[in-house]
Amino acid sequence: MSTATHSTALAQVLKPSRAVPILLSLFVFSLVLDNGFKFMSPALAESLNLPVNTVSLQATLAGVLIGIGAVVYAALADSISIRKLIIFAIILMTIGSIVGFVFQTNFWLVLVGRLIQSAGLAAAETLYVIYVTKHFRGDEQKKYLGFSTAAFQLSLLIGAVGSGFIATYIGWAAFFLVTLLSLLAIPVVLRTVPAEATGTSRVDVFGLFLISVFATGLILFMQNFNSWYLLPVAVGLILFIWHIRTHDNAVITSAFFANAQYSLMIIVVFVTYSVQLGYTFMFSFLISDVYGYNLGEISLLLVPGYVAAVIVGSATGKIAKFLPSKQAITIALIVIIASLLIPALFVGQWIGIFVISMMLFGMGFALMYGPLVSTAIMRVPVENSGIAIGFYNLTINIAVPVGIAYTAALMKLKPELLGGIAGTGQASSYGSVLLILTGVAALGLVLYRVFMMVIERQDAEVSTPVAQQ
């Protein structure tokens, strides 16, 4: 009798659904930490007396590392159990956070701490998705994957509000100590996440290294527009192209780029997502400098935007039933453009404009994500869809820090494009940066529509001879 009871208890412990809450919680927790540090960049800059383009390195380089790390963890999950990888990631997060807190007066050591921390943060989203796709099928799989979309928006909200209040009323460095809470998850992980049997896998270390060289060079160029940084960009890109054409075990093969629809959508993704955290990064600086709000107050202004994004993100499945992907993406990009253009023309006036702007901004990206992913991988063979999505997400993780970098550089340059339309001084320069971001988003819309015309024309040319036969 006792043996049967023990077997039942063991089966319950190893039941796949029991691991979902802790893995999803770690996913949210990790994103809260990363987005929190991005949001409180003004406090860090003020504390250490740093220019905005220097302090942005803790957001941009960490973003690249998270993108690269996600691919590495995805490959390692074939040969090492998810349970071991999660525990390793928690330890890395903890070590990095201790380094950042202890050496909080030295920015470069804070940066080292952030990078070590980010190497652990990279595991959360990737391993959650891998676990769900491995252990669940059908509607149950869709349900758990849907949780990740809402969880992402929720983490943005918690990260902004939490870090804003900690930076304002305790001190920005205390946010590093929040990471220590993740240690409490280790016993739960050991009890609920199964120790799976694993096979063998290979990580394309050289390919990922070339991607990191390219991305880091691009970010550093965007920081100061120093042409010397274009050298590693060019070398990294050339060697990466050579690598994927000559090595079968490359992180992604040249065959992926022979798929025109996938390749063209990747370009749209890179351009459009460079705006996403560029605006969010600048938002706290803008509201602080122009309106005099502290970070705690600024974080509250973001709440309606994140709530709106969570609602739209959760409803994307229902929206897709009556709004085709092409229309959804077009509407989303128009909403994003409007969310940037309107505040560009009214900086320094009613603060509510920025609340509305952030609501439109979040809703636009939430509406666009699903349809754009579907469009990109529509013609990718099923057996390659995992790699395609991995590279798609890697592109986003490179585009986001590049966007932060060029936004920070523009903030330092203080462009004057609006001729006093959006106020004077700081208000006018921030309005000009928003106008440039509007142009980047508009470029994303133009590229998307042109690329879709090219794809549809090719489809028509292929189908016409068949119809004539």
Short mmCIF file of C-alpha atoms in Angstrom, two decimals:
data_model
loop_
_atom_site.label_atom_id
_atom_site.label_comp_id
_atom_site.label_asym_id
_atom_site.label_seq_id
_atom_site.Cartn_x
_atom_site.Cartn_y
_atom_site.Cartn_z
CA MET A 1 0.00 0.00 0.00
CA SER A 2 2.79 2.38 0.93
CA THR A 3 4.60 1.50 -2.31
CA ALA A 4 1.54 2.42 -4.37
CA THR A 5 1.16 5.67 -2.48
CA HIS A 6 4.81 6.49 -3.11
CA SER A 7 4.43 5.76 -6.84
CA THR A 8 1.37 8.00 -7.06
CA ALA A 9 3.19 10.83 -5.30
CA LEU A 10 6.16 10.44 -7.61
CA ALA A 11 3.94 10.55 -10.67
CA GLN A 12 2.34 13.75 -9.40
CA VAL A 13 5.75 15.33 -8.85
CA LEU A 14 6.80 14.45 -12.38
CA LYS A 15 3.52 15.51 -13.98
CA PRO A 16 4.55 18.08 -16.66
CA SER A 17 1.90 20.66 -15.73
CA ARG A 18 3.27 20.92 -12.18
CA ALA A 19 6.42 22.60 -13.51
CA VAL A 20 4.57 25.27 -15.51
CA PRO A 21 3.88 27.71 -12.61
CA ILE A 22 7.51 27.88 -11.45
CA LEU A 23 8.94 28.10 -14.98
CA LEU A 24 6.44 30.80 -15.92
CA SER A 25 7.17 32.66 -12.66
CA LEU A 26 10.90 32.60 -13.41
CA PHE A 27 10.13 33.82 -16.93
CA VAL A 28 8.23 36.82 -15.57
CA PHE A 29 10.79 37.44 -12.81
CA SER A 30 13.71 37.50 -15.26
CA LEU A 31 11.99 39.90 -17.62
CA VAL A 32 11.02 42.13 -14.68
CA LEU A 33 14.69 42.41 -13.73
CA ASP A 34 15.92 43.13 -17.25
CA ASN A 35 13.21 45.67 -18.09
CA GLY A 36 13.54 47.25 -14.66
CA PHE A 37 17.21 48.03 -15.23
CA LYS A 38 16.43 49.50 -18.64
CA PHE A 39 13.73 51.73 -17.15
CA MET A 40 15.82 53.15 -14.31
CA SER A 41 18.74 54.20 -16.51
CA PRO A 42 18.19 57.89 -15.58
CA ALA A 43 18.77 57.13 -11.88
CA LEU A 44 21.94 55.22 -12.70
CA ALA A 45 23.17 58.04 -14.96
CA GLU A 46 22.52 60.66 -12.27
CA SER A 47 24.09 58.60 -9.49
CA LEU A 48 27.30 57.88 -11.39
CA ASN A 49 27.37 61.16 -13.33
CA LEU A 50 27.34 59.45 -16.72
CA PRO A 51 26.12 60.59 -20.17
CA VAL A 52 23.04 58.83 -21.46
CA ASN A 53 24.84 57.00 -24.27
CA THR A 54 27.32 55.48 -21.80
CA VAL A 55 24.73 54.34 -19.26
CA SER A 56 22.69 52.80 -22.09
CA LEU A 57 25.43 50.15 -22.48
CA GLN A 58 23.99 48.29 -19.47
CA ALA A 59 20.78 47.92 -21.46
CA THR A 60 22.15 47.40 -24.98
CA LEU A 61 24.98 44.94 -24.36
CA ALA A 62 22.80 43.00 -21.91
CA GLY A 63 20.15 42.79 -24.63
CA VAL A 64 22.61 41.30 -27.13
CA LEU A 65 23.78 38.78 -24.55
CA ILE A 66 20.19 37.74 -23.80
CA GLY A 67 19.57 37.20 -27.51
CA ILE A 68 22.72 35.11 -27.96
CA GLY A 69 22.10 33.28 -24.68
CA ALA A 70 18.60 32.29 -25.73
CA VAL A 71 20.01 30.44 -28.75
CA VAL A 72 22.71 28.78 -26.63
CA TYR A 73 20.25 27.57 -23.99
CA ALA A 74 17.93 26.28 -26.72
CA ALA A 75 20.78 24.18 -28.14
CA LEU A 76 21.96 22.99 -24.73
CA ALA A 77 18.45 21.85 -23.80
CA ASP A 78 18.90 18.88 -26.15
CA SER A 79 21.87 17.58 -24.17
CA ILE A 80 21.33 18.94 -20.64
CA SER A 81 18.08 18.71 -18.67
CA ILE A 82 16.02 21.87 -18.33
CA ARG A 83 16.12 21.45 -14.55
CA LYS A 84 19.93 21.68 -14.49
CA LEU A 85 19.96 24.62 -16.92
CA ILE A 86 17.42 26.58 -14.85
CA ILE A 87 19.40 26.08 -11.64
CA PHE A 88 22.61 27.10 -13.42
CA ALA A 89 20.86 30.23 -14.75
CA ILE A 90 19.62 31.19 -11.26
CA ILE A 91 23.17 30.91 -9.92
CA LEU A 92 24.51 33.11 -12.74
CA MET A 93 21.78 35.71 -12.10
CA THR A 94 22.69 35.75 -8.42
CA ILE A 95 26.45 36.09 -8.96
CA GLY A 96 25.98 38.92 -11.46
CA SER A 97 23.62 40.78 -9.16
CA ILE A 98 26.00 40.51 -6.19
CA VAL A 99 28.83 41.89 -8.36
CA GLY A 100 26.64 44.78 -9.51
CA PHE A 101 25.50 45.65 -5.99
CA VAL A 102 28.93 45.40 -4.32
CA PHE A 103 30.62 47.55 -6.98
CA GLN A 104 27.73 49.98 -7.49
CA THR A 105 30.03 53.04 -7.49
CA ASN A 106 31.98 51.80 -10.53
CA PHE A 107 29.93 51.75 -13.72
CA TRP A 108 32.20 49.34 -15.59
CA LEU A 109 31.97 46.75 -12.81
CA VAL A 110 28.21 47.36 -12.66
CA LEU A 111 28.21 46.60 -16.39
CA VAL A 112 30.12 43.36 -15.76
CA GLY A 113 27.55 42.43 -13.13
CA ARG A 114 24.69 43.18 -15.54
CA LEU A 115 26.26 41.01 -18.25
CA ILE A 116 26.75 38.05 -15.88
CA GLN A 117 23.19 38.53 -14.64
CA SER A 118 21.89 38.67 -18.23
CA ALA A 119 23.63 35.40 -19.08
CA GLY A 120 21.29 33.82 -16.52
CA LEU A 121 18.21 35.86 -17.46
CA ALA A 122 18.49 34.56 -21.04
CA ALA A 123 17.41 31.09 -19.92
CA ALA A 124 13.93 31.94 -18.66
CA GLU A 125 11.85 32.62 -21.78
CA THR A 126 13.66 30.11 -23.97
CA LEU A 127 13.47 27.19 -21.54
CA TYR A 128 9.82 27.85 -20.71
CA VAL A 129 8.86 27.71 -24.40
CA ILE A 130 11.00 24.61 -24.99
CA TYR A 131 9.46 22.86 -21.96
CA VAL A 132 5.91 23.63 -23.10
CA THR A 133 6.48 22.54 -26.70
CA LYS A 134 8.19 19.37 -25.50
CA HIS A 135 5.59 18.23 -22.96
CA PHE A 136 2.26 19.51 -24.30
CA ARG A 137 0.30 19.21 -27.54
CA GLY A 138 -2.74 20.79 -29.17
CA ASP A 139 -4.93 23.22 -27.26
CA GLU A 140 -3.03 22.67 -24.03
CA GLN A 141 0.20 23.72 -25.71
CA LYS A 142 -1.45 26.83 -27.19
CA LYS A 143 -2.83 27.70 -23.75
CA TYR A 144 0.57 27.58 -22.05
CA LEU A 145 2.31 29.40 -24.90
CA GLY A 146 -0.39 32.07 -24.72
CA PHE A 147 0.53 32.63 -21.09
CA SER A 148 4.00 33.79 -22.21
CA THR A 149 2.57 36.65 -24.32
CA ALA A 150 0.53 38.06 -21.44
CA ALA A 151 3.41 37.38 -19.03
CA PHE A 152 5.79 39.43 -21.19
CA GLN A 153 3.55 42.51 -21.04
CA LEU A 154 2.95 41.95 -17.32
CA SER A 155 6.71 41.85 -16.71
CA LEU A 156 7.12 45.21 -18.45
CA LEU A 157 4.54 46.69 -16.10
CA ILE A 158 6.01 45.21 -12.91
CA GLY A 159 9.57 46.03 -13.99
CA ALA A 160 8.80 49.68 -14.71
CA VAL A 161 6.70 50.32 -11.60
CA GLY A 162 8.89 48.25 -9.24
CA SER A 163 12.24 49.63 -10.38
CA GLY A 164 10.85 53.16 -10.52
CA PHE A 165 9.78 53.08 -6.88
CA ILE A 166 12.94 51.30 -5.70
CA ALA A 167 15.17 53.81 -7.53
CA THR A 168 13.19 56.75 -6.16
CA TYR A 169 12.69 55.73 -2.54
CA ILE A 170 15.49 53.24 -1.79
CA GLY A 171 18.25 53.51 -4.39
CA TRP A 172 18.76 52.00 -7.84
CA ALA A 173 21.44 49.53 -6.68
CA ALA A 174 18.94 47.85 -4.33
CA PHE A 175 17.23 46.45 -7.44
CA PHE A 176 20.18 44.06 -7.78
CA LEU A 177 19.21 42.49 -4.44
CA VAL A 178 15.75 41.59 -5.77
CA THR A 179 17.47 38.89 -7.81
CA LEU A 180 18.33 36.99 -4.62
CA LEU A 181 14.65 36.02 -4.39
CA SER A 182 15.25 33.66 -7.31
CA LEU A 183 17.25 31.39 -4.97
CA LEU A 184 13.95 30.50 -3.30
CA ALA A 185 12.86 28.91 -6.57
CA ILE A 186 15.60 26.24 -6.57
CA PRO A 187 13.83 23.80 -4.17
CA VAL A 188 10.59 24.19 -6.16
CA VAL A 189 12.44 23.53 -9.43
CA LEU A 190 13.96 20.38 -7.96
CA ARG A 191 10.52 19.14 -6.85
CA THR A 192 8.49 19.95 -9.95
CA VAL A 193 10.74 20.01 -13.05
CA PRO A 194 11.55 16.45 -14.18
CA ALA A 195 15.16 15.33 -14.62
CA GLU A 196 14.74 14.36 -18.25
CA ALA A 197 16.80 11.96 -20.28
CA THR A 198 18.77 13.94 -22.86
CA GLY A 199 20.57 13.25 -26.12
CA THR A 200 23.41 15.09 -27.79
CA SER A 201 23.53 18.54 -29.35
CA ARG A 202 26.04 20.93 -30.83
CA VAL A 203 26.21 24.66 -30.22
CA ASP A 204 27.49 26.73 -33.12
CA VAL A 205 29.91 28.71 -30.94
CA PHE A 206 31.71 30.37 -33.85
CA GLY A 207 28.47 31.42 -35.57
CA LEU A 208 27.10 32.91 -32.36
CA PHE A 209 30.43 34.66 -31.75
CA LEU A 210 30.22 36.28 -35.21
CA ILE A 211 26.66 37.43 -34.51
CA SER A 212 27.80 38.98 -31.22
CA VAL A 213 30.73 40.73 -32.96
CA PHE A 214 28.36 42.17 -35.58
CA ALA A 215 25.72 43.25 -33.05
CA THR A 216 28.18 44.72 -30.54
CA GLY A 217 30.01 46.65 -33.26
CA LEU A 218 26.71 48.04 -34.53
CA ILE A 219 25.65 49.11 -31.04
CA LEU A 220 28.99 50.79 -30.30
CA PHE A 221 28.79 52.61 -33.63
CA MET A 222 25.32 53.85 -32.74
CA GLN A 223 26.66 55.11 -29.39
CA ASN A 224 29.07 57.68 -30.86
CA PHE A 225 28.89 57.20 -34.65
CA ASN A 226 32.60 56.33 -34.63
CA SER A 227 33.33 54.83 -38.07
CA TRP A 228 36.00 52.51 -36.62
CA TYR A 229 33.22 50.41 -35.11
CA LEU A 230 31.94 49.65 -38.61
CA LEU A 231 35.04 47.45 -39.09
CA PRO A 232 33.85 44.66 -36.74
CA VAL A 233 30.35 45.09 -38.20
CA ALA A 234 31.63 44.43 -41.72
CA VAL A 235 34.03 41.64 -40.69
CA GLY A 236 31.41 39.92 -38.53
CA LEU A 237 28.80 40.06 -41.31
CA ILE A 238 31.15 38.83 -44.06
CA LEU A 239 32.47 35.94 -41.96
CA PHE A 240 28.93 35.01 -40.85
CA ILE A 241 27.75 34.83 -44.47
CA TRP A 242 30.78 32.65 -45.31
CA HIS A 243 30.16 30.49 -42.23
CA ILE A 244 26.50 29.70 -42.92
CA ARG A 245 27.26 28.91 -46.58
CA THR A 246 30.09 26.48 -45.81
CA HIS A 247 29.07 24.76 -42.54
CA ASP A 248 26.10 22.42 -42.17
CA ASN A 249 26.03 22.83 -38.37
CA ALA A 250 25.75 26.64 -38.50
CA VAL A 251 23.24 28.33 -36.17
CA ILE A 252 21.17 29.02 -39.28
CA THR A 253 21.87 27.93 -42.85
CA SER A 254 21.82 29.94 -46.05
CA ALA A 255 18.73 27.96 -47.09
CA PHE A 256 16.70 30.02 -44.64
CA PHE A 257 17.57 33.19 -46.52
CA ALA A 258 16.62 31.60 -49.84
CA ASN A 259 13.07 31.76 -48.47
CA ALA A 260 12.16 35.26 -49.67
CA GLN A 261 9.18 35.71 -47.36
CA TYR A 262 11.17 34.81 -44.26
CA SER A 263 14.17 36.96 -45.23
CA LEU A 264 12.11 40.03 -46.09
CA MET A 265 10.06 39.80 -42.90
CA ILE A 266 13.28 39.55 -40.86
CA ILE A 267 14.28 42.95 -42.29
CA VAL A 268 10.88 44.39 -41.29
CA VAL A 269 11.31 42.90 -37.80
CA PHE A 270 14.76 44.44 -37.36
CA VAL A 271 13.67 47.93 -38.43
CA THR A 272 10.37 47.97 -36.51
CA TYR A 273 11.55 46.44 -33.24
CA SER A 274 14.48 48.84 -33.01
CA VAL A 275 11.84 51.45 -32.12
CA GLN A 276 10.17 49.40 -29.37
CA LEU A 277 12.53 49.93 -26.43
CA GLY A 278 14.15 53.01 -27.97
CA TYR A 279 11.01 54.97 -27.06
CA THR A 280 10.60 53.18 -23.72
CA PHE A 281 14.25 53.91 -22.82
CA MET A 282 13.85 57.61 -23.66
CA PHE A 283 10.45 57.94 -21.97
CA SER A 284 11.76 58.18 -18.40
CA PHE A 285 14.43 60.73 -19.40
CA LEU A 286 11.89 62.83 -21.31
CA ILE A 287 9.24 62.94 -18.57
CA SER A 288 11.89 63.65 -15.92
CA ASP A 289 13.65 66.43 -17.85
CA VAL A 290 10.60 68.15 -19.37
CA TYR A 291 7.92 67.61 -16.69
CA GLY A 292 10.06 67.14 -13.56
CA TYR A 293 8.53 63.81 -12.49
CA ASN A 294 10.56 61.29 -10.46
CA LEU A 295 10.91 57.66 -11.58
CA GLY A 296 8.21 56.43 -9.21
CA GLU A 297 5.71 58.87 -10.71
CA ILE A 298 6.88 58.13 -14.26
CA SER A 299 6.35 54.41 -13.77
CA LEU A 300 2.69 55.02 -12.91
CA LEU A 301 2.21 56.83 -16.24
CA LEU A 302 3.15 53.57 -17.98
CA VAL A 303 0.56 51.42 -16.22
CA PRO A 304 -2.38 52.11 -18.62
CA GLY A 305 -0.15 51.36 -21.62
CA TYR A 306 1.01 48.00 -20.29
CA VAL A 307 -2.50 47.03 -19.21
CA ALA A 308 -3.80 47.87 -22.70
CA ALA A 309 -1.00 45.79 -24.25
CA VAL A 310 -1.83 42.81 -22.00
CA ILE A 311 -5.50 43.01 -23.05
CA VAL A 312 -4.69 43.20 -26.77
CA GLY A 313 -2.04 40.49 -26.49
CA SER A 314 -4.49 38.17 -24.75
CA ALA A 315 -7.14 38.82 -27.42
CA THR A 316 -4.93 38.31 -30.49
CA GLY A 317 -6.42 34.86 -31.10
CA LYS A 318 -9.95 36.26 -31.26
CA ILE A 319 -8.82 39.27 -33.33
CA ALA A 320 -7.21 36.92 -35.88
CA LYS A 321 -10.63 35.36 -36.60
CA PHE A 322 -11.88 38.51 -38.31
CA LEU A 323 -8.70 40.47 -39.12
CA PRO A 324 -6.24 38.83 -41.58
CA SER A 325 -2.50 39.09 -40.87
CA LYS A 326 -1.79 41.68 -43.57
CA GLN A 327 -4.46 44.06 -42.30
CA ALA A 328 -3.53 43.45 -38.67
CA ILE A 329 0.16 44.23 -39.26
CA THR A 330 -0.67 47.32 -41.32
CA ILE A 331 -3.06 48.67 -38.68
CA ALA A 332 -0.55 47.89 -35.92
CA LEU A 333 2.24 49.79 -37.68
CA ILE A 334 -0.05 52.78 -38.33
CA VAL A 335 -0.98 52.82 -34.62
CA ILE A 336 2.72 52.70 -33.66
CA ILE A 337 3.51 55.59 -36.03
CA ALA A 338 0.65 57.65 -34.56
CA SER A 339 1.79 56.86 -31.02
CA LEU A 340 5.17 58.45 -31.79
CA LEU A 341 4.09 61.33 -34.02
CA ILE A 342 1.42 62.75 -31.70
CA PRO A 343 3.72 63.25 -28.66
CA ALA A 344 6.50 64.52 -30.97
CA LEU A 345 4.29 67.51 -31.79
CA PHE A 346 3.07 68.13 -28.24
CA VAL A 347 6.13 67.70 -25.96
CA GLY A 348 5.85 70.05 -23.00
CA GLN A 349 2.06 70.24 -23.13
CA TRP A 350 -0.57 68.08 -21.39
CA ILE A 351 1.15 65.05 -19.79
CA GLY A 352 -1.86 62.87 -20.66
CA ILE A 353 -0.67 62.89 -24.28
CA PHE A 354 2.15 60.56 -23.23
CA VAL A 355 -0.19 58.22 -21.36
CA ILE A 356 -2.32 57.90 -24.51
CA SER A 357 0.84 57.56 -26.62
CA MET A 358 2.13 54.65 -24.53
CA MET A 359 -1.27 52.95 -24.67
CA LEU A 360 -1.29 53.12 -28.48
CA PHE A 361 2.38 52.09 -28.62
CA GLY A 362 1.90 48.97 -26.49
CA MET A 363 -1.32 47.99 -28.26
CA GLY A 364 0.34 48.33 -31.66
CA PHE A 365 3.23 46.00 -30.80
CA ALA A 366 0.92 43.51 -29.05
CA LEU A 367 -1.34 43.39 -32.13
CA MET A 368 1.60 43.01 -34.53
CA TYR A 369 3.61 40.23 -32.83
CA GLY A 370 1.52 37.15 -33.65
CA PRO A 371 0.60 38.01 -37.27
CA LEU A 372 4.18 39.05 -38.10
CA VAL A 373 5.62 35.79 -36.71
CA SER A 374 3.04 33.81 -38.70
CA THR A 375 3.82 35.73 -41.89
CA ALA A 376 7.55 35.22 -41.47
CA ILE A 377 7.47 31.45 -40.95
CA MET A 378 4.49 30.70 -43.22
CA ARG A 379 6.68 29.01 -45.86
CA VAL A 380 9.33 27.59 -43.56
CA PRO A 381 9.26 23.75 -43.49
CA VAL A 382 7.80 22.38 -40.26
CA GLU A 383 11.04 20.63 -39.34
CA ASN A 384 12.87 23.97 -39.49
CA SER A 385 10.25 26.12 -37.73
CA GLY A 386 12.01 25.96 -34.35
CA ILE A 387 15.28 27.28 -35.77
CA ALA A 388 13.40 29.91 -37.76
CA ILE A 389 11.59 31.19 -34.67
CA GLY A 390 14.85 31.13 -32.73
CA PHE A 391 16.56 33.35 -35.29
CA TYR A 392 13.45 35.55 -35.48
CA ASN A 393 13.64 36.16 -31.72
CA LEU A 394 17.40 36.65 -31.95
CA THR A 395 16.77 39.38 -34.54
CA ILE A 396 14.41 41.12 -32.11
CA ASN A 397 16.98 40.81 -29.31
CA ILE A 398 19.58 42.51 -31.51
CA ALA A 399 17.20 45.15 -32.89
CA VAL A 400 16.05 46.24 -29.42
CA PRO A 401 19.52 47.21 -28.07
CA VAL A 402 20.46 48.77 -31.42
CA GLY A 403 17.33 50.94 -31.08
CA ILE A 404 18.25 51.92 -27.53
CA ALA A 405 21.78 52.78 -28.73
CA TYR A 406 20.74 55.08 -31.57
CA THR A 407 18.03 56.68 -29.43
CA ALA A 408 20.59 57.40 -26.69
CA ALA A 409 22.97 58.85 -29.29
CA LEU A 410 20.21 61.08 -30.68
CA MET A 411 19.34 62.25 -27.17
CA LYS A 412 22.97 63.26 -26.69
CA LEU A 413 23.08 65.08 -30.05
CA LYS A 414 19.83 66.94 -29.21
CA PRO A 415 18.58 67.43 -32.79
CA GLU A 416 16.35 70.41 -33.60
CA LEU A 417 14.05 69.40 -36.45
CA LEU A 418 10.73 70.90 -35.41
CA GLY A 419 11.75 74.56 -35.25
CA GLY A 420 9.96 75.27 -31.97
CA ILE A 421 6.74 73.50 -32.93
CA ALA A 422 7.21 71.15 -29.97
CA GLY A 423 8.31 73.83 -27.52
CA THR A 424 11.88 75.02 -27.10
CA GLY A 425 15.12 73.67 -25.61
CA GLN A 426 14.81 70.16 -24.19
CA ALA A 427 11.18 69.80 -25.25
CA SER A 428 12.04 70.59 -28.85
CA SER A 429 15.03 68.21 -28.96
CA TYR A 430 13.01 65.35 -27.44
CA GLY A 431 10.24 66.08 -29.95
CA SER A 432 12.81 65.84 -32.73
CA VAL A 433 14.05 62.45 -31.50
CA LEU A 434 10.44 61.23 -31.40
CA LEU A 435 10.01 62.49 -34.96
CA ILE A 436 13.04 60.44 -36.06
CA LEU A 437 11.62 57.35 -34.32
CA THR A 438 8.36 58.03 -36.17
CA GLY A 439 10.34 57.97 -39.41
CA VAL A 440 11.92 54.63 -38.52
CA ALA A 441 8.49 53.13 -37.75
CA ALA A 442 7.15 54.57 -41.03
CA LEU A 443 10.08 52.94 -42.84
CA GLY A 444 9.01 49.62 -41.29
CA LEU A 445 5.48 50.09 -42.68
CA VAL A 446 6.75 51.00 -46.16
CA LEU A 447 9.12 48.03 -46.23
CA TYR A 448 6.36 45.67 -45.11
CA ARG A 449 3.89 46.85 -47.76
CA VAL A 450 6.52 46.82 -50.55
CA PHE A 451 7.79 43.37 -49.55
CA MET A 452 4.25 41.97 -49.47
CA MET A 453 3.65 43.36 -52.97
CA VAL A 454 6.80 41.60 -54.18
CA ILE A 455 5.77 38.30 -52.54
CA GLU A 456 2.19 38.49 -53.89
CA ARG A 457 3.48 39.29 -57.39
CA GLN A 458 5.79 36.27 -57.29
CA ASP A 459 2.86 34.11 -56.16
CA ALA A 460 0.75 35.39 -59.04
CA GLU A 461 3.52 34.65 -61.57
CA VAL A 462 3.89 31.11 -60.23
CA SER A 463 0.15 30.37 -60.18
CA THR A 464 -0.70 31.87 -63.61
CA PRO A 465 1.01 29.18 -65.73
CA VAL A 466 -0.63 26.50 -63.59
CA ALA A 467 -4.06 28.04 -64.16
CA GLN A 468 -3.47 28.20 -67.92
CA GLN A 469 -2.64 24.49 -68.03
#
